[in-house]
Amino acid sequence: MTETQTIPALSRSTANTAPAAPVRIVHLGLGAFHRAHQAWYTQRASDGGQWGIAAFTGRRPDAALALAAQDGLYTLIERGAEGDSFELMTSIVEAHDGADVATLERLVAASTTAMVTLTITEAAYNLAADGALDISNPAVRADIDVLRSLTSKDAGHDGGNPPAAVTAAGRLVQALAARRTAGAGPIAVVSCDNLANNAIAAKAAIGGLADVVDPSLGAWIEANVSYVGTSIDRITPRTTDAEIELVAAECGYSDSSPVVTEPFSDWVLSGEFPAGRPDWASAGAVFVDEIEHFENRKLWLLNGAHSLMAYAGQLRGHQTVAQALADPVCAAWVEGFWNEAESNLPADGLNIPAYRAALLERFGNARIAHHLAQIAQDGSNKLRMRAVPVYKAEKAAGRSGDGALRMIAAWVAFVRSTHAGGNTVVDAAGSDGIAEALSLDASGGRSDAALAALVAILDEGLSSDAAFLADLQAAAGIDWAAA
Ligand code: CS2
């Protein structure tokens, strides 16, 4: 204890780092994943010293306040199966509260800013099941009103702060309007969220919103924003106090915001950067013309297995990915789902057998305590990407799709048991709909009508597919713990 009281607090002066790089990247979503992934690639790029990141939080200011107090610095703990290594990260040069839209406007309007990267989570795109912006979403509607009032020429504000958008896309549209006014030219928007076709999703969220607010702004964004698609990968569980203490003991400074991650990392990108980009290829990133198969490989094999283990594993009493994988029943379910996913990926160029083998090793790294409860959150959006496409592809090929069906069944059983325990299902986009569906009958959503309502949150088509619903009802109703 006395030791941690006397060690210096981390900052650019106590760490004696090179001067902060100029801001050329604006990032939305200052979570652990961004700090383990894009910030790490930027720092390792051959020209990384010229590319500073200004990162904004989403809903809460806390992470920005903590990081700003350390001049953006933090420690990245790479946690391998054999031990930890520590790296001081310097590529984030400014950390801001996401609600500080005036600063976002200023930075995005600067001609030196070349791109905006996003890790805002799947749900924050506010897209409907058909992939278009969900303009019935209350937060989106509120932003439309705010943005219209800001862009209308005769908008006047009676003193005080002008209103500002609240959703990530709304804030970005507001900032892009400032870039248009400043004449700062084209810019890239790089989605680093776990969404299929994330460039298209970003375009639907941002371009779609601008079109509704002000067609001339929509046209400017269409002509000046290049949406870059990416497949991103690095397992990064939530930081705990144990990591804060570890860094104090190992590094000799106190860091409120370390990030723990696995040694593996992967980044595949596709698209144009009209205002330039760091030499991320020198840090291991790969640039491709066609990204879809890489995205699906990652979303289905890694994330799909994660979601399957998150629900089935918790129903079987496990807490972490490594524990779930060590359970032969869960492991067999994962392999079964993988076989289905693999049949729907091209055999050439993706090296699936090696990818699967590497995943088993990564998931089995018990030193990374990756909690299933964390992965289980926001299941409605996740399963729409991870299970539904594989199920449909298997059916279309005349096969059962049982492996993908089991993932959906495990989710159904998990949300039922959460609800039965008197708890709310954590799902940013779906928790209201899930609660409504589960309250449709007296047995906690076990009726066919309740099941159909639950499935409608994932996919409209499947919710009226009687054969699917019957199979799902049977698959969800098993004794998961005893299977
Ligand atoms: C996980 C991902 O929480 C989840 O949904 O599946 O965060 C996963 O750990 C990352 O995509 C790994 O790159």
Short mmCIF file of C-alpha atoms and ligand atoms in Angstrom, two decimals:
data_model
loop_
_atom_site.label_atom_id
_atom_site.label_comp_id
_atom_site.label_asym_id
_atom_site.label_seq_id
_atom_site.Cartn_x
_atom_site.Cartn_y
_atom_site.Cartn_z
CA MET A 1 0.00 0.00 0.00
CA THR A 2 2.68 2.45 1.02
CA GLU A 3 4.49 1.68 -2.22
CA THR A 4 1.51 2.65 -4.43
CA GLN A 5 1.12 5.87 -2.46
CA THR A 6 4.59 7.06 -3.30
CA ILE A 7 4.89 6.10 -6.96
CA PRO A 8 4.31 8.84 -9.55
CA ALA A 9 1.03 9.22 -11.39
CA LEU A 10 1.34 8.50 -15.10
CA SER A 11 1.64 11.56 -17.37
CA ARG A 12 3.70 12.67 -20.35
CA SER A 13 6.13 14.47 -18.07
CA THR A 14 6.57 11.71 -15.48
CA ALA A 15 6.91 9.10 -18.25
CA ASN A 16 9.27 11.34 -20.18
CA THR A 17 7.66 10.54 -23.55
CA ALA A 18 8.21 12.23 -26.90
CA PRO A 19 5.94 15.26 -27.46
CA ALA A 20 2.34 14.34 -28.27
CA ALA A 21 1.69 13.78 -31.98
CA PRO A 22 -0.65 16.22 -33.76
CA VAL A 23 -4.29 15.14 -33.90
CA ARG A 24 -5.02 13.57 -37.28
CA ILE A 25 -7.46 10.87 -36.18
CA VAL A 26 -10.70 11.48 -34.30
CA HIS A 27 -12.13 8.45 -32.58
CA LEU A 28 -15.63 7.86 -31.19
CA GLY A 29 -15.90 5.15 -28.52
CA LEU A 30 -13.03 5.40 -26.07
CA GLY A 31 -13.31 1.86 -24.73
CA ALA A 32 -10.71 -0.77 -23.94
CA PHE A 33 -10.99 -2.32 -27.40
CA HIS A 34 -10.00 0.88 -29.20
CA ARG A 35 -7.04 1.27 -26.87
CA ALA A 36 -5.89 -2.32 -27.45
CA HIS A 37 -6.44 -2.25 -31.19
CA GLN A 38 -6.51 0.87 -33.40
CA ALA A 39 -4.44 2.92 -30.93
CA TRP A 40 -1.90 0.07 -30.79
CA TYR A 41 -1.66 -0.26 -34.60
CA THR A 42 -1.24 3.50 -34.87
CA GLN A 43 1.51 3.55 -32.27
CA ARG A 44 3.35 0.70 -34.01
CA ALA A 45 3.03 2.12 -37.53
CA SER A 46 6.34 3.27 -39.03
CA ASP A 47 4.98 6.86 -39.13
CA GLY A 48 2.93 6.54 -35.94
CA GLY A 49 4.71 9.50 -34.33
CA GLN A 50 2.89 11.82 -36.76
CA TRP A 51 -0.60 10.49 -36.07
CA GLY A 52 -2.21 11.54 -32.82
CA ILE A 53 -5.67 10.33 -31.84
CA ALA A 54 -8.30 12.51 -30.16
CA ALA A 55 -10.74 10.05 -28.62
CA PHE A 56 -14.26 10.70 -27.36
CA THR A 57 -16.32 8.59 -24.97
CA GLY A 58 -19.92 7.63 -25.69
CA ARG A 59 -22.51 8.02 -22.98
CA ARG A 60 -20.36 8.75 -19.94
CA PRO A 61 -17.37 11.06 -19.46
CA ASP A 62 -15.54 8.84 -16.92
CA ALA A 63 -13.03 7.12 -19.21
CA ALA A 64 -12.13 10.44 -20.84
CA LEU A 65 -11.64 12.20 -17.51
CA ALA A 66 -9.39 9.41 -16.23
CA LEU A 67 -7.33 9.30 -19.40
CA ALA A 68 -7.11 13.07 -19.81
CA ALA A 69 -5.65 13.28 -16.29
CA GLN A 70 -2.79 11.10 -17.63
CA ASP A 71 -2.37 13.11 -20.88
CA GLY A 72 -3.93 10.19 -22.80
CA LEU A 73 -1.29 7.69 -21.65
CA TYR A 74 -2.08 4.19 -20.41
CA THR A 75 -0.45 0.81 -20.16
CA LEU A 76 -1.33 -2.05 -22.48
CA ILE A 77 -0.91 -5.39 -20.73
CA GLU A 78 -0.48 -8.18 -23.24
CA ARG A 79 -1.59 -11.30 -21.43
CA GLY A 80 -0.23 -14.46 -23.04
CA ALA A 81 -0.69 -18.02 -21.82
CA GLU A 82 2.81 -17.81 -20.27
CA GLY A 83 2.94 -14.31 -18.83
CA ASP A 84 2.31 -10.58 -19.17
CA SER A 85 4.18 -7.87 -21.03
CA PHE A 86 3.63 -4.13 -20.56
CA GLU A 87 3.72 -1.35 -23.13
CA LEU A 88 3.23 2.35 -22.53
CA MET A 89 0.74 3.67 -25.06
CA THR A 90 1.15 7.24 -26.30
CA SER A 91 -0.92 7.46 -29.50
CA ILE A 92 -4.01 8.91 -27.82
CA VAL A 93 -3.15 12.56 -27.37
CA GLU A 94 -6.54 13.96 -26.33
CA ALA A 95 -9.43 12.34 -24.46
CA HIS A 96 -12.81 14.05 -24.39
CA ASP A 97 -16.30 13.56 -23.03
CA GLY A 98 -18.50 12.54 -25.98
CA ALA A 99 -21.01 15.18 -24.91
CA ASP A 100 -18.44 17.86 -25.77
CA VAL A 101 -19.75 18.17 -29.31
CA ALA A 102 -18.20 21.62 -29.76
CA THR A 103 -14.72 20.07 -29.47
CA LEU A 104 -15.73 17.27 -31.82
CA GLU A 105 -16.89 19.87 -34.34
CA ARG A 106 -13.63 21.78 -34.04
CA LEU A 107 -11.47 18.68 -34.52
CA VAL A 108 -13.47 17.18 -37.38
CA ALA A 109 -13.54 20.59 -39.10
CA ALA A 110 -9.74 20.80 -39.06
CA SER A 111 -8.22 20.03 -42.46
CA THR A 112 -5.40 18.18 -40.67
CA THR A 113 -7.91 15.57 -39.45
CA ALA A 114 -7.88 12.74 -41.98
CA MET A 115 -10.37 10.31 -40.53
CA VAL A 116 -12.91 9.44 -37.88
CA THR A 117 -12.70 5.89 -36.53
CA LEU A 118 -15.62 4.29 -34.70
CA THR A 119 -16.01 1.68 -31.96
CA ILE A 120 -19.47 2.70 -30.83
CA THR A 121 -20.91 -0.87 -30.52
CA GLU A 122 -23.37 -2.60 -32.82
CA ALA A 123 -26.46 -1.14 -31.18
CA ALA A 124 -25.33 2.49 -31.49
CA TYR A 125 -25.78 2.46 -35.27
CA ASN A 126 -29.54 2.52 -34.62
CA LEU A 127 -30.32 0.54 -37.73
CA ALA A 128 -33.57 -1.33 -38.30
CA ALA A 129 -33.51 -5.03 -39.18
CA ASP A 130 -33.51 -4.10 -42.90
CA GLY A 131 -30.22 -2.23 -42.45
CA ALA A 132 -31.63 1.30 -42.88
CA LEU A 133 -31.52 3.98 -40.19
CA ASP A 134 -34.31 3.34 -37.70
CA ILE A 135 -36.07 6.71 -37.73
CA SER A 136 -38.70 5.39 -35.32
CA ASN A 137 -36.01 5.15 -32.62
CA PRO A 138 -36.69 7.98 -30.10
CA ALA A 139 -33.00 8.93 -29.79
CA VAL A 140 -32.70 9.18 -33.58
CA ARG A 141 -35.87 11.27 -33.79
CA ALA A 142 -34.61 13.60 -31.10
CA ASP A 143 -31.32 14.04 -32.96
CA ILE A 144 -33.16 14.75 -36.21
CA ASP A 145 -34.97 17.61 -34.47
CA VAL A 146 -31.77 18.97 -32.93
CA LEU A 147 -29.81 18.75 -36.17
CA ARG A 148 -32.61 20.37 -38.16
CA SER A 149 -32.70 23.26 -35.73
CA LEU A 150 -28.93 23.66 -36.04
CA THR A 151 -28.78 23.53 -39.83
CA SER A 152 -31.82 25.71 -40.54
CA LYS A 153 -30.58 29.17 -41.48
CA ASP A 154 -32.95 31.09 -39.24
CA ALA A 155 -32.16 28.99 -36.17
CA GLY A 156 -31.65 31.32 -33.25
CA HIS A 157 -30.76 30.33 -29.74
CA ASP A 158 -31.86 32.32 -26.79
CA GLY A 159 -28.51 32.40 -25.06
CA GLY A 160 -26.85 29.49 -23.26
CA ASN A 161 -25.36 26.51 -24.99
CA PRO A 162 -26.82 25.56 -28.36
CA PRO A 163 -28.44 22.11 -28.37
CA ALA A 164 -26.27 19.20 -29.49
CA ALA A 165 -26.94 15.75 -30.91
CA VAL A 166 -26.74 12.78 -28.56
CA THR A 167 -26.33 9.65 -30.70
CA ALA A 168 -22.88 8.89 -32.11
CA ALA A 169 -24.10 9.29 -35.68
CA GLY A 170 -25.90 12.51 -34.74
CA ARG A 171 -22.78 13.98 -33.18
CA LEU A 172 -20.75 13.02 -36.20
CA VAL A 173 -23.27 14.51 -38.63
CA GLN A 174 -23.11 17.72 -36.60
CA ALA A 175 -19.31 17.66 -36.81
CA LEU A 176 -19.29 16.86 -40.53
CA ALA A 177 -21.54 19.87 -41.10
CA ALA A 178 -18.81 21.94 -39.44
CA ARG A 179 -16.22 20.37 -41.76
CA ARG A 180 -18.32 21.32 -44.77
CA THR A 181 -18.60 24.90 -43.52
CA ALA A 182 -14.84 25.03 -42.93
CA GLY A 183 -14.13 23.74 -46.45
CA ALA A 184 -11.77 21.16 -44.97
CA GLY A 185 -12.44 18.60 -47.70
CA PRO A 186 -12.91 14.85 -47.88
CA ILE A 187 -12.44 12.56 -44.91
CA ALA A 188 -12.62 8.83 -44.15
CA VAL A 189 -15.03 7.26 -41.66
CA VAL A 190 -13.67 3.92 -40.52
CA SER A 191 -16.06 1.60 -38.71
CA CYS A 192 -14.28 -0.77 -36.33
CA ASP A 193 -17.43 -2.35 -34.92
CA ASN A 194 -18.38 -6.02 -35.12
CA LEU A 195 -21.00 -5.60 -37.81
CA ALA A 196 -21.34 -7.35 -41.13
CA ASN A 197 -20.64 -4.76 -43.86
CA ASN A 198 -19.70 -2.18 -41.27
CA ALA A 199 -18.87 0.43 -43.93
CA ILE A 200 -22.39 0.11 -45.29
CA ALA A 201 -23.79 0.24 -41.77
CA ALA A 202 -21.83 3.44 -41.05
CA LYS A 203 -23.09 4.95 -44.28
CA ALA A 204 -26.68 4.01 -43.41
CA ALA A 205 -26.32 5.54 -39.95
CA ILE A 206 -24.45 8.74 -40.87
CA GLY A 207 -25.43 9.42 -44.48
CA GLY A 208 -28.96 8.21 -43.75
CA LEU A 209 -29.32 10.66 -40.88
CA ALA A 210 -27.86 13.59 -42.82
CA ASP A 211 -30.24 12.91 -45.73
CA VAL A 212 -33.23 13.15 -43.41
CA VAL A 213 -31.95 16.28 -41.68
CA ASP A 214 -30.81 18.31 -44.66
CA PRO A 215 -30.47 16.89 -48.19
CA SER A 216 -27.73 19.35 -49.11
CA LEU A 217 -25.64 18.18 -46.15
CA GLY A 218 -26.47 14.59 -47.16
CA ALA A 219 -25.17 15.32 -50.66
CA TRP A 220 -21.96 16.86 -49.27
CA ILE A 221 -21.40 13.84 -47.05
CA GLU A 222 -22.09 11.49 -49.96
CA ALA A 223 -19.44 13.27 -52.04
CA ASN A 224 -16.85 13.80 -49.29
CA VAL A 225 -17.01 10.92 -46.84
CA SER A 226 -15.29 7.67 -47.73
CA TYR A 227 -16.63 4.80 -45.64
CA VAL A 228 -13.90 2.27 -44.93
CA GLY A 229 -14.90 -1.25 -43.92
CA THR A 230 -12.81 -3.25 -41.47
CA SER A 231 -12.65 -6.60 -39.75
CA ILE A 232 -11.14 -6.08 -36.34
CA ASP A 233 -9.97 -8.65 -33.86
CA ARG A 234 -8.37 -8.65 -30.44
CA ILE A 235 -9.91 -10.20 -27.34
CA THR A 236 -10.02 -7.43 -24.74
CA PRO A 237 -11.90 -8.09 -21.53
CA ARG A 238 -12.88 -5.35 -19.14
CA THR A 239 -10.10 -3.96 -16.93
CA THR A 240 -10.34 -4.74 -13.22
CA ASP A 241 -8.63 -3.30 -10.13
CA ALA A 242 -6.22 -6.23 -10.25
CA GLU A 243 -4.67 -4.80 -13.44
CA ILE A 244 -4.33 -1.34 -11.87
CA GLU A 245 -2.43 -2.90 -8.97
CA LEU A 246 -0.34 -5.04 -11.31
CA VAL A 247 0.80 -2.04 -13.34
CA ALA A 248 1.70 -0.15 -10.15
CA ALA A 249 3.81 -3.08 -8.99
CA GLU A 250 5.44 -3.90 -12.34
CA CYS A 251 5.84 -0.50 -13.96
CA GLY A 252 6.44 1.72 -10.96
CA TYR A 253 3.78 4.34 -11.75
CA SER A 254 0.10 4.56 -11.01
CA ASP A 255 -2.16 4.19 -14.03
CA SER A 256 -5.92 4.45 -13.51
CA SER A 257 -6.70 3.12 -16.98
CA PRO A 258 -4.63 0.12 -18.04
CA VAL A 259 -6.02 -2.24 -20.69
CA VAL A 260 -5.49 -5.98 -20.72
CA THR A 261 -5.54 -7.84 -24.01
CA GLU A 262 -4.36 -11.00 -25.71
CA PRO A 263 -1.12 -11.14 -27.75
CA PHE A 264 -3.06 -11.92 -30.98
CA SER A 265 -4.40 -9.08 -33.11
CA ASP A 266 -5.80 -8.74 -36.59
CA TRP A 267 -7.03 -5.86 -38.74
CA VAL A 268 -8.29 -6.13 -42.31
CA LEU A 269 -9.38 -2.91 -44.04
CA SER A 270 -10.99 -2.03 -47.34
CA GLY A 271 -11.67 1.44 -48.73
CA GLU A 272 -10.18 4.83 -49.58
CA PHE A 273 -8.52 7.32 -47.25
CA PRO A 274 -8.83 10.60 -49.19
CA ALA A 275 -6.83 12.60 -46.62
CA GLY A 276 -4.18 9.96 -45.89
CA ARG A 277 -3.65 7.40 -43.14
CA PRO A 278 -0.88 5.97 -40.99
CA ASP A 279 1.20 3.19 -42.47
CA TRP A 280 -0.79 0.60 -40.53
CA ALA A 281 0.44 -2.15 -42.89
CA SER A 282 3.87 -1.75 -41.30
CA ALA A 283 2.21 -2.72 -38.00
CA GLY A 284 0.55 -5.81 -39.47
CA ALA A 285 -2.78 -4.49 -40.83
CA VAL A 286 -3.88 -5.91 -44.17
CA PHE A 287 -5.59 -3.93 -46.96
CA VAL A 288 -7.90 -5.83 -49.29
CA ASP A 289 -10.30 -5.02 -52.13
CA GLU A 290 -13.06 -7.33 -50.93
CA ILE A 291 -13.65 -7.64 -47.21
CA GLU A 292 -16.88 -9.61 -46.86
CA HIS A 293 -15.35 -13.06 -46.43
CA PHE A 294 -12.86 -11.82 -43.84
CA GLU A 295 -15.68 -10.17 -41.91
CA ASN A 296 -17.81 -13.30 -41.99
CA ARG A 297 -14.92 -15.53 -40.97
CA LYS A 298 -14.37 -13.41 -37.90
CA LEU A 299 -18.02 -12.66 -37.07
CA TRP A 300 -19.15 -16.26 -37.43
CA LEU A 301 -16.18 -18.25 -36.16
CA LEU A 302 -14.91 -16.02 -33.36
CA ASN A 303 -17.93 -13.94 -32.38
CA GLY A 304 -20.44 -16.69 -33.13
CA ALA A 305 -18.60 -19.12 -30.86
CA HIS A 306 -18.40 -16.38 -28.23
CA SER A 307 -22.16 -15.81 -28.25
CA LEU A 308 -22.91 -19.53 -28.21
CA MET A 309 -20.62 -19.98 -25.19
CA ALA A 310 -21.96 -16.81 -23.54
CA TYR A 311 -25.51 -18.18 -23.35
CA ALA A 312 -25.03 -21.95 -23.28
CA GLY A 313 -21.99 -21.64 -21.03
CA GLN A 314 -23.76 -19.50 -18.45
CA LEU A 315 -26.77 -21.84 -18.48
CA ARG A 316 -24.28 -24.60 -17.67
CA GLY A 317 -22.77 -22.64 -14.78
CA HIS A 318 -19.60 -21.28 -16.42
CA GLN A 319 -18.32 -17.75 -16.05
CA THR A 320 -15.51 -17.33 -18.56
CA VAL A 321 -14.79 -18.33 -22.13
CA ALA A 322 -11.92 -20.59 -21.07
CA GLN A 323 -14.20 -22.41 -18.60
CA ALA A 324 -16.93 -22.87 -21.22
CA LEU A 325 -14.47 -24.22 -23.76
CA ALA A 326 -13.08 -26.68 -21.23
CA ASP A 327 -16.59 -28.15 -20.94
CA PRO A 328 -16.72 -30.92 -23.61
CA VAL A 329 -20.43 -30.31 -24.23
CA CYS A 330 -19.92 -26.61 -24.98
CA ALA A 331 -16.80 -27.38 -27.01
CA ALA A 332 -18.75 -29.87 -29.16
CA TRP A 333 -21.50 -27.29 -29.72
CA VAL A 334 -18.88 -24.76 -30.82
CA GLU A 335 -17.36 -27.27 -33.28
CA GLY A 336 -20.84 -28.08 -34.62
CA PHE A 337 -21.57 -24.42 -35.26
CA TRP A 338 -18.13 -23.92 -36.80
CA ASN A 339 -18.70 -26.76 -39.25
CA GLU A 340 -21.85 -25.02 -40.45
CA ALA A 341 -20.18 -21.61 -40.66
CA GLU A 342 -17.22 -23.08 -42.52
CA SER A 343 -19.49 -24.63 -45.18
CA ASN A 344 -20.63 -21.11 -46.01
CA LEU A 345 -17.18 -19.56 -46.32
CA PRO A 346 -14.95 -19.95 -49.39
CA ALA A 347 -12.41 -22.73 -49.02
CA ASP A 348 -9.64 -20.69 -50.64
CA GLY A 349 -7.70 -17.80 -49.15
CA LEU A 350 -9.10 -17.84 -45.62
CA ASN A 351 -7.11 -20.69 -44.12
CA ILE A 352 -10.03 -21.79 -41.96
CA PRO A 353 -8.44 -24.89 -40.35
CA ALA A 354 -5.55 -22.79 -39.01
CA TYR A 355 -7.98 -20.02 -37.99
CA ARG A 356 -10.08 -22.52 -36.03
CA ALA A 357 -7.02 -24.03 -34.37
CA ALA A 358 -5.80 -20.57 -33.38
CA LEU A 359 -9.23 -19.74 -31.95
CA LEU A 360 -9.17 -22.81 -29.72
CA GLU A 361 -5.83 -21.67 -28.38
CA ARG A 362 -7.00 -18.08 -27.90
CA PHE A 363 -10.25 -19.08 -26.18
CA GLY A 364 -8.33 -21.55 -24.03
CA ASN A 365 -6.02 -18.85 -22.64
CA ALA A 366 -7.25 -19.07 -19.07
CA ARG A 367 -5.05 -16.16 -17.97
CA ILE A 368 -7.50 -13.88 -19.81
CA ALA A 369 -10.64 -13.85 -17.69
CA HIS A 370 -13.08 -13.06 -20.49
CA HIS A 371 -16.46 -13.04 -18.79
CA LEU A 372 -19.38 -14.64 -20.56
CA ALA A 373 -21.72 -12.09 -18.98
CA GLN A 374 -19.90 -9.31 -20.84
CA ILE A 375 -20.23 -11.10 -24.18
CA ALA A 376 -23.90 -11.94 -23.49
CA GLN A 377 -24.85 -8.26 -23.56
CA ASP A 378 -26.62 -6.78 -26.59
CA GLY A 379 -27.51 -10.23 -27.89
CA SER A 380 -30.24 -9.10 -30.28
CA ASN A 381 -27.86 -7.20 -32.54
CA LYS A 382 -25.10 -9.73 -32.13
CA LEU A 383 -27.14 -12.82 -33.04
CA ARG A 384 -28.51 -11.04 -36.08
CA MET A 385 -24.94 -11.00 -37.40
CA ARG A 386 -23.56 -14.16 -35.83
CA ALA A 387 -26.30 -16.82 -35.96
CA VAL A 388 -29.09 -15.78 -38.34
CA PRO A 389 -27.03 -15.64 -41.57
CA VAL A 390 -25.47 -19.05 -40.93
CA TYR A 391 -28.85 -20.59 -40.10
CA LYS A 392 -30.40 -19.18 -43.28
CA ALA A 393 -27.47 -20.24 -45.45
CA GLU A 394 -27.59 -23.78 -44.07
CA LYS A 395 -31.33 -24.01 -44.70
CA ALA A 396 -30.91 -22.65 -48.22
CA ALA A 397 -28.33 -25.39 -48.84
CA GLY A 398 -30.84 -28.02 -47.72
CA ARG A 399 -29.11 -28.71 -44.39
CA SER A 400 -30.43 -28.53 -40.82
CA GLY A 401 -28.74 -25.43 -39.45
CA ASP A 402 -28.94 -27.07 -36.03
CA GLY A 403 -25.66 -25.56 -34.82
CA ALA A 404 -26.82 -21.99 -35.50
CA LEU A 405 -30.29 -22.83 -34.19
CA ARG A 406 -28.69 -23.94 -30.92
CA MET A 407 -27.08 -20.52 -30.51
CA ILE A 408 -30.46 -18.81 -30.89
CA ALA A 409 -32.05 -21.42 -28.58
CA ALA A 410 -29.39 -20.77 -25.94
CA TRP A 411 -30.14 -17.03 -26.17
CA VAL A 412 -33.88 -17.71 -25.78
CA ALA A 413 -33.26 -19.94 -22.75
CA PHE A 414 -30.85 -17.39 -21.30
CA VAL A 415 -33.21 -14.40 -21.63
CA ARG A 416 -36.06 -16.48 -20.20
CA SER A 417 -34.01 -17.47 -17.20
CA THR A 418 -32.74 -13.90 -16.69
CA HIS A 419 -36.32 -12.63 -16.80
CA ALA A 420 -37.54 -15.41 -14.51
CA GLY A 421 -34.87 -14.35 -12.01
CA GLY A 422 -36.40 -10.86 -11.95
CA ASN A 423 -33.51 -9.29 -13.86
CA THR A 424 -33.49 -7.10 -16.96
CA VAL A 425 -31.73 -8.49 -20.00
CA VAL A 426 -28.85 -6.14 -20.84
CA ASP A 427 -29.43 -5.31 -24.48
CA ALA A 428 -28.99 -1.72 -25.64
CA ALA A 429 -31.29 -2.10 -28.64
CA GLY A 430 -33.54 -4.94 -27.56
CA SER A 431 -34.17 -4.93 -23.82
CA ASP A 432 -37.64 -3.32 -24.03
CA GLY A 433 -38.76 -5.62 -26.82
CA ILE A 434 -37.35 -8.65 -25.01
CA ALA A 435 -39.15 -7.72 -21.77
CA GLU A 436 -42.39 -7.19 -23.69
CA ALA A 437 -42.11 -10.52 -25.48
CA LEU A 438 -41.29 -12.39 -22.27
CA SER A 439 -44.27 -10.81 -20.53
CA LEU A 440 -46.74 -11.98 -23.16
CA ASP A 441 -47.62 -15.11 -21.21
CA ALA A 442 -47.73 -16.20 -17.63
CA SER A 443 -44.87 -18.68 -18.03
CA GLY A 444 -42.19 -16.09 -18.80
CA GLY A 445 -42.37 -16.11 -22.58
CA ARG A 446 -42.63 -19.84 -23.19
CA SER A 447 -45.74 -19.70 -25.38
CA ASP A 448 -45.42 -19.88 -29.16
CA ALA A 449 -46.67 -16.31 -29.50
CA ALA A 450 -44.08 -15.03 -27.05
CA LEU A 451 -41.33 -16.93 -28.84
CA ALA A 452 -42.39 -15.45 -32.18
CA ALA A 453 -42.28 -11.96 -30.64
CA LEU A 454 -38.80 -12.63 -29.30
CA VAL A 455 -37.55 -13.89 -32.65
CA ALA A 456 -39.04 -10.85 -34.42
CA ILE A 457 -36.41 -8.77 -32.60
CA LEU A 458 -33.75 -10.79 -34.40
CA ASP A 459 -35.36 -11.32 -37.76
CA GLU A 460 -38.85 -10.63 -39.13
CA GLY A 461 -38.74 -13.49 -41.64
CA LEU A 462 -37.87 -16.13 -39.05
CA SER A 463 -40.59 -14.91 -36.70
CA SER A 464 -43.25 -16.13 -39.13
CA ASP A 465 -41.49 -19.37 -40.07
CA ALA A 466 -43.59 -22.00 -38.25
CA ALA A 467 -41.12 -24.86 -38.77
CA PHE A 468 -38.24 -22.76 -37.43
CA LEU A 469 -40.26 -21.68 -34.41
CA ALA A 470 -41.22 -25.27 -33.58
CA ASP A 471 -37.57 -26.38 -33.82
CA LEU A 472 -36.48 -23.42 -31.74
CA GLN A 473 -39.12 -24.06 -29.07
CA ALA A 474 -37.89 -27.64 -28.71
CA ALA A 475 -34.20 -26.68 -28.76
CA ALA A 476 -34.63 -23.93 -26.16
CA GLY A 477 -36.64 -26.10 -23.82
CA ILE A 478 -33.91 -28.68 -23.08
CA ASP A 479 -32.30 -28.99 -19.69
CA TRP A 480 -29.17 -27.02 -20.55
CA ALA A 481 -27.30 -27.81 -17.38
CA ALA A 482 -27.81 -31.55 -17.81
CA ALA A 483 -27.27 -31.77 -21.58
C1 CS2 B 1 -17.13 -10.44 -28.17
C2 CS2 B 1 -16.16 -9.49 -28.89
O1 CS2 B 1 -18.27 -9.19 -26.55
C3 CS2 B 1 -18.36 -9.75 -27.64
O2 CS2 B 1 -19.40 -9.75 -28.28
O3 CS2 B 1 -17.49 -11.46 -29.05
O4 CS2 B 1 -15.98 -8.33 -28.15
C4 CS2 B 1 -14.81 -10.16 -29.19
O5 CS2 B 1 -14.10 -10.41 -28.01
C5 CS2 B 1 -13.97 -9.30 -30.11
O6 CS2 B 1 -14.69 -9.07 -31.29
C6 CS2 B 1 -12.64 -9.98 -30.41
O7 CS2 B 1 -12.00 -9.36 -31.45
#
